[in-house]
Amino acid sequence: MKSKSTILILSIVGLLISGLLLFFFASKKSETYTDLAVLNCHCPPGFKLNEDNKCIAKNLYQQYDSPNNLGVGGLQTGLPEGRDGFTPQEIDLGRYLFFDPILSIDGSMSCATCHEPNKGFSDGLPTSIGKDNLKLDRAAPTLWNVGYLNRLFWDGRANSLEEQMAITLFSEVEMANTPENLLHTLNNIDNYRKLFAEAYPERGKKEDIELPEIYKALAAFQTSLVSLNSKYDQYAHGYHEALNEKEIEGLNVFRSFVARCAECHTPPLFTNQQFAVIGTPEPDGLPLDPGAEIPFDDKSMRGAFKVPTLRNIDLTAPYMHSGKFETLREAVEFYTKGRGHAVPKDEKLYIHWHIWEPELSDYELDRLVDFLKTLNDESFTPKIPEALPSGLNVTIQQTLIP
């Protein structure tokens, strides 16, 4: 039988062990944030690190000389010039910033709130939700291959990824932050000061974070969102077994001079980066969206929108700038219902000359949908951070991920 002193000693030892365990787990919990001060030194997939610590894009389309802005061309057509040359550290810092709601005025929204990786870097809504659950006017476009685009937003009001970020961060209806508040917030987070010093070592550890560094890191991450290894790409590079018979039929309809899809959605980026007035209907009860008319101050561009890429289009429903069409079948059917059939009677729009009346059959429309689904490729989807430098939780679609 144990003595009272022995029991007392064992009890004290037990309390000490329990205390040490609690301290250990509490320390481990805090380390999930402090350990973030080491950025990835490797390039993301699709990029190769050069001797200057820059990530340079590498893909099979670089072996083709024919650019995609000279017409439909063949399957083996080159890509337009894209953005690269960022360091692995810049890209990784941008990844943390992209998923961190600390960038918004009240810590409720991140870039990923409207550009969710699991939804084709869109949000699955007809139109996005902004600050204070405000319903916005347009759908969130995909960010896949955004580094190859020369104009951003549906109406093309941004010329660069950096300009795009500044507009979104400080829009009163989106992230609603201010430059002064954003800088004050990030400069008061030790983890971010360490990460920015690591990503931009030339400026010194004691210097404050600056706006151009924030924009550049976010741009660097977005350029890493590359999707060029779909079933279609494998077929285009010579592996013809990648597509089945119905998908090939759909490809032939897509490229035909009857449907004329490829004249605007030009492979391999599946956009010609131009603006087109196609006359899609607005949601019930809403007036016509003037589109590119406003930023370009051009009446002929009333109702014009940037031709979107079709990459991962099967993942980004609903479709069009207003999310009017719920399915791909509805979207492709719109183009065969007649030129300008959905334009309001009191509007005179300059409908793009490619929009006509191809009178495609139900069979041809179904095959078009089959083909469009071959453009899915998420093999280079980046990892969502398990913890954020700010200590906040990742926000996706207004949902917290602990």
XYZ file of C-alpha atoms in Angstrom:
402
model
C 0.000 0.000 0.000
C 1.369 3.398 -0.978
C 2.082 6.017 1.711
C 0.391 9.430 1.725
C 3.723 11.102 0.870
C 4.150 8.817 -2.130
C 0.652 9.591 -3.335
C 1.297 13.317 -2.878
C 4.521 13.114 -4.880
C 2.795 11.185 -7.678
C -0.003 13.740 -7.766
C 2.482 16.603 -8.052
C 4.342 14.766 -10.815
C 1.051 14.184 -12.635
C 0.147 17.850 -12.414
C 3.572 18.811 -13.734
C 3.249 16.414 -16.661
C -0.254 17.731 -17.442
C 1.037 21.284 -17.321
C 3.930 20.464 -19.608
C 1.570 18.788 -22.097
C -0.754 21.794 -22.085
C 2.223 24.100 -22.637
C 3.468 21.856 -25.445
C 0.167 21.831 -27.312
C -0.377 25.542 -26.732
C 3.090 26.174 -28.133
C 2.396 23.960 -31.135
C -0.821 25.888 -31.825
C 0.975 29.229 -31.865
C 3.742 27.785 -34.023
C 1.263 27.140 -36.814
C 1.569 30.870 -37.491
C 5.127 31.734 -36.460
C 6.555 28.907 -38.571
C 5.230 30.598 -41.709
C 8.290 32.856 -41.869
C 9.926 30.484 -44.362
C 8.746 30.844 -47.946
C 8.925 28.213 -50.649
C 12.218 28.299 -52.558
C 10.928 26.107 -55.408
C 8.948 27.245 -58.431
C 5.354 26.060 -58.831
C 4.583 23.423 -61.490
C 4.878 24.760 -65.008
C 7.854 26.976 -64.164
C 11.600 26.411 -64.003
C 13.998 28.206 -61.670
C 16.839 30.003 -63.427
C 20.223 31.077 -62.066
C 18.777 34.449 -61.007
C 16.171 32.795 -58.738
C 13.384 33.621 -61.182
C 10.564 31.281 -62.161
C 10.349 31.029 -65.967
C 7.273 29.500 -67.629
C 7.813 26.176 -69.398
C 5.143 24.433 -71.471
C 4.795 22.505 -74.710
C 3.112 25.409 -76.511
C 6.431 27.242 -76.508
C 7.655 24.921 -79.257
C 5.133 26.388 -81.721
C 5.891 29.556 -83.675
C 2.389 30.539 -84.776
C 0.813 33.029 -82.331
C -2.870 32.711 -81.499
C -3.752 36.283 -82.460
C -3.510 35.728 -86.223
C -6.699 33.745 -86.641
C -8.002 30.307 -85.796
C -4.877 28.488 -86.942
C -4.162 24.831 -86.262
C -4.181 22.912 -83.006
C -0.463 23.451 -82.463
C -0.600 27.204 -82.019
C 1.580 29.196 -79.670
C 0.429 31.127 -76.628
C 0.503 34.917 -76.390
C 3.276 36.413 -74.290
C 2.653 35.897 -70.580
C 3.970 37.145 -67.263
C 6.778 35.270 -65.516
C 10.134 36.025 -63.919
C 8.938 36.254 -60.328
C 10.881 34.596 -57.517
C 9.504 31.510 -55.748
C 9.361 33.573 -52.560
C 7.242 36.291 -54.201
C 4.836 33.677 -55.551
C 4.501 31.963 -52.179
C 4.005 35.249 -50.347
C 1.282 36.082 -52.864
C -0.356 32.731 -52.094
C -0.677 33.628 -48.414
C -1.982 37.095 -49.243
C -4.493 35.697 -51.747
C -6.155 33.513 -49.125
C -5.907 35.968 -46.220
C -9.033 37.995 -45.326
C -6.788 40.489 -43.528
C -6.617 42.318 -46.874
C -10.255 43.408 -46.554
C -11.367 46.284 -44.372
C -13.060 44.088 -41.752
C -11.265 40.762 -42.182
C -14.316 39.111 -43.761
C -13.170 38.593 -47.369
C -10.083 37.380 -49.181
C -9.339 37.151 -52.886
C -10.287 33.476 -52.610
C -13.770 34.390 -51.395
C -14.718 35.182 -54.996
C -12.008 33.099 -56.700
C -12.245 29.680 -55.113
C -9.816 27.003 -56.339
C -12.470 24.278 -56.171
C -14.773 26.260 -58.457
C -12.388 27.044 -61.268
C -11.113 30.114 -59.386
C -14.597 31.604 -59.664
C -17.306 31.431 -56.981
C -20.222 29.491 -58.433
C -22.605 32.452 -58.091
C -24.506 34.324 -60.820
C -22.898 37.521 -59.552
C -20.427 37.810 -56.704
C -21.099 38.956 -53.156
C -19.214 42.006 -51.914
C -18.823 43.819 -48.625
C -21.704 43.421 -46.155
C -23.230 40.706 -48.383
C -23.904 43.212 -51.168
C -24.895 41.518 -54.418
C -22.530 42.772 -57.121
C -23.374 43.387 -60.783
C -21.138 40.801 -62.446
C -19.856 37.259 -62.094
C -16.350 36.511 -60.864
C -14.234 35.470 -63.878
C -11.828 32.561 -63.596
C -8.191 33.316 -62.799
C -6.765 30.320 -64.649
C -4.088 31.510 -67.119
C -4.733 35.114 -66.084
C -1.019 35.839 -66.507
C -1.529 35.677 -70.285
C -4.295 38.284 -70.385
C -3.652 41.881 -71.422
C -6.917 43.269 -70.020
C -8.622 42.414 -66.735
C -12.243 42.562 -65.525
C -15.243 41.972 -67.758
C -15.096 45.562 -68.992
C -11.301 45.639 -69.408
C -10.738 48.542 -67.044
C -7.386 47.199 -65.757
C -4.262 46.817 -67.883
C -2.246 44.716 -65.440
C -2.609 42.340 -62.527
C -1.213 45.014 -60.233
C -3.865 47.489 -61.359
C -6.511 44.808 -60.955
C -5.481 44.245 -57.338
C -5.535 47.951 -56.471
C -9.067 48.310 -57.866
C -10.401 45.275 -55.979
C -8.694 46.018 -52.665
C -9.979 49.576 -52.478
C -13.393 49.255 -54.123
C -16.111 50.371 -51.698
C -18.319 47.452 -52.704
C -15.655 44.736 -52.733
C -12.825 44.488 -50.174
C -13.416 48.133 -49.209
C -9.980 48.715 -47.703
C -7.873 51.882 -47.939
C -4.164 52.082 -48.765
C -3.414 53.621 -45.371
C -5.327 50.983 -43.422
C -3.917 48.076 -45.425
C -0.326 49.216 -44.842
C -0.973 49.901 -41.168
C -2.521 46.441 -40.729
C 0.191 44.425 -42.484
C 3.055 46.392 -40.928
C 1.702 45.549 -37.489
C 1.808 41.789 -38.143
C 5.275 40.433 -37.357
C 4.752 37.349 -39.509
C 4.056 39.465 -42.574
C 7.003 41.742 -41.918
C 9.228 38.649 -41.840
C 7.692 37.215 -45.004
C 8.010 40.445 -46.971
C 11.618 40.805 -45.815
C 12.277 37.270 -47.067
C 10.546 37.858 -50.404
C 12.247 41.243 -50.915
C 15.612 40.918 -49.124
C 17.188 43.806 -51.010
C 15.153 46.362 -49.051
C 16.272 45.272 -45.583
C 14.381 43.688 -42.703
C 13.541 46.889 -40.841
C 11.816 48.675 -43.694
C 8.036 48.886 -43.843
C 5.880 46.905 -46.267
C 4.869 49.045 -49.245
C 1.889 48.886 -51.602
C 3.853 47.965 -54.774
C 5.238 44.918 -52.928
C 1.716 43.793 -52.023
C 0.504 44.197 -55.609
C 3.571 42.466 -57.022
C 3.309 39.439 -54.719
C -0.378 38.970 -55.531
C 0.372 39.323 -59.250
C 3.185 36.774 -58.932
C 0.852 34.209 -57.392
C -1.837 34.749 -60.017
C 0.643 34.187 -62.852
C 1.330 30.739 -61.368
C -2.273 29.653 -62.030
C -1.534 27.768 -65.236
C -3.948 25.289 -66.815
C -2.535 23.819 -70.046
C -2.688 20.047 -69.625
C -6.310 19.160 -70.338
C -7.500 16.305 -72.516
C -7.695 18.825 -75.338
C -4.044 19.816 -74.851
C -2.931 16.194 -74.952
C -4.878 15.785 -78.198
C -3.406 18.986 -79.643
C 0.128 17.815 -78.899
C -0.397 14.616 -80.851
C -2.036 12.088 -78.518
C -5.256 11.618 -80.472
C -6.607 8.946 -78.151
C -7.057 11.685 -75.514
C -10.466 12.605 -77.005
C -13.268 10.215 -77.794
C -15.362 10.271 -80.960
C -18.078 12.595 -79.631
C -15.521 15.035 -78.210
C -13.731 15.193 -81.557
C -17.061 15.867 -83.261
C -17.575 18.715 -80.793
C -14.110 20.082 -81.574
C -14.947 20.064 -85.267
C -18.180 21.985 -84.624
C -16.259 24.436 -82.413
C -13.710 25.127 -85.164
C -16.180 25.129 -88.048
C -17.095 28.193 -90.113
C -20.711 27.484 -89.225
C -20.471 27.727 -85.440
C -17.394 30.034 -85.537
C -16.673 29.542 -81.809
C -12.902 29.429 -82.350
C -12.828 32.826 -84.048
C -13.343 34.522 -80.682
C -12.379 31.715 -78.302
C -9.105 31.116 -80.110
C -6.971 28.158 -78.965
C -4.833 27.544 -77.057
C -5.830 30.291 -74.606
C -9.419 30.015 -75.874
C -9.866 33.773 -76.042
C -8.711 36.300 -78.619
C -8.505 38.912 -75.814
C -10.851 41.225 -77.689
C -14.201 42.730 -76.692
C -17.473 41.699 -78.229
C -21.091 42.815 -78.098
C -23.073 39.586 -78.205
C -26.371 40.748 -76.718
C -26.740 38.331 -73.821
C -29.834 38.968 -71.695
C -29.577 40.468 -68.229
C -31.183 38.815 -65.205
C -34.893 39.534 -64.953
C -35.677 43.085 -63.954
C -32.167 44.484 -64.380
C -31.237 47.169 -66.933
C -28.631 46.588 -69.642
C -25.074 46.498 -68.330
C -23.124 49.030 -70.466
C -19.948 46.980 -70.096
C -16.832 48.307 -71.809
C -18.626 51.461 -72.953
C -17.810 53.091 -69.608
C -14.036 52.581 -69.216
C -13.395 53.067 -72.947
C -15.857 55.967 -73.289
C -17.036 54.505 -76.586
C -20.725 54.227 -77.504
C -19.972 51.480 -80.027
C -18.827 49.306 -77.121
C -22.099 49.535 -75.251
C -22.855 46.052 -73.957
C -19.376 44.812 -74.917
C -17.455 42.475 -72.642
C -14.080 40.823 -72.773
C -14.167 37.464 -74.537
C -13.553 35.071 -71.610
C -11.250 32.093 -71.709
C -13.022 28.745 -71.915
C -10.366 26.972 -69.877
C -12.053 25.007 -67.048
C -15.374 26.388 -68.266
C -17.207 23.302 -66.984
C -16.221 24.330 -63.427
C -17.330 27.972 -63.517
C -21.120 27.869 -63.935
C -23.266 29.933 -64.176
C -22.207 31.678 -67.373
C -21.908 35.124 -68.987
C -21.032 38.372 -67.206
C -24.327 38.275 -65.328
C -24.473 34.540 -64.643
C -27.658 34.353 -66.720
C -27.201 30.781 -67.981
C -26.991 27.975 -65.438
C -25.562 25.300 -67.734
C -23.141 25.012 -70.621
C -25.969 23.688 -72.772
C -27.967 26.893 -72.207
C -24.898 29.018 -72.921
C -24.072 27.411 -76.264
C -27.738 27.350 -77.282
C -27.885 31.149 -76.918
C -25.614 31.530 -79.950
C -27.924 29.631 -82.261
C -31.168 31.427 -81.393
C -30.644 34.348 -83.724
C -28.560 37.489 -83.902
C -29.569 40.031 -81.251
C -32.645 38.064 -80.204
C -32.258 39.005 -76.514
C -31.455 42.725 -76.949
C -34.017 45.006 -75.258
C -36.270 46.818 -77.744
C -35.129 50.225 -76.572
C -31.432 49.426 -77.124
C -29.459 49.656 -80.348
C -26.317 47.581 -79.913
C -23.522 46.972 -82.399
C -23.643 43.180 -82.288
C -20.331 41.527 -83.178
C -20.282 40.306 -86.763
C -19.383 36.756 -85.670
C -22.752 36.491 -83.937
C -25.248 35.244 -86.504
C -27.681 32.330 -86.943
C -25.739 29.075 -87.323
C -28.883 26.999 -86.657
C -26.973 24.221 -84.925
C -28.893 21.028 -84.240
C -29.449 19.625 -80.758
C -26.917 16.939 -81.587
C -24.277 19.528 -82.535
C -24.960 21.543 -79.370
C -24.550 18.425 -77.252
C -21.252 17.648 -78.931
C -20.080 21.221 -78.325
C -20.726 20.715 -74.611
C -18.804 17.430 -74.727
C -15.836 19.210 -76.226
C -15.892 22.149 -73.807
C -15.618 19.719 -70.904
C -12.307 18.474 -72.320
C -10.780 21.861 -71.413
C -10.779 20.985 -67.705
C -7.337 20.826 -66.091
C -6.672 21.493 -62.408
C -3.414 19.569 -62.141
C -1.487 22.691 -61.067
C -3.983 23.840 -58.432
C -1.987 25.490 -55.624
C -2.249 24.324 -52.035
C -4.597 26.284 -49.798
C -2.605 27.446 -46.739
C -3.354 25.511 -43.557
C -2.645 28.637 -41.514
C -2.266 32.317 -42.326
C 0.326 34.856 -41.160
C -2.438 37.093 -39.817
C -3.824 34.371 -37.566
C -7.216 34.603 -39.293
C -8.970 31.670 -40.917
C -9.076 31.091 -44.658
C -12.335 32.456 -46.098
C -13.869 30.854 -49.153
C -17.402 31.720 -50.250
C -18.007 33.516 -46.950
C -17.238 30.271 -45.124
C -14.521 29.900 -42.507
C -12.045 27.046 -42.868
C -10.389 26.395 -39.475
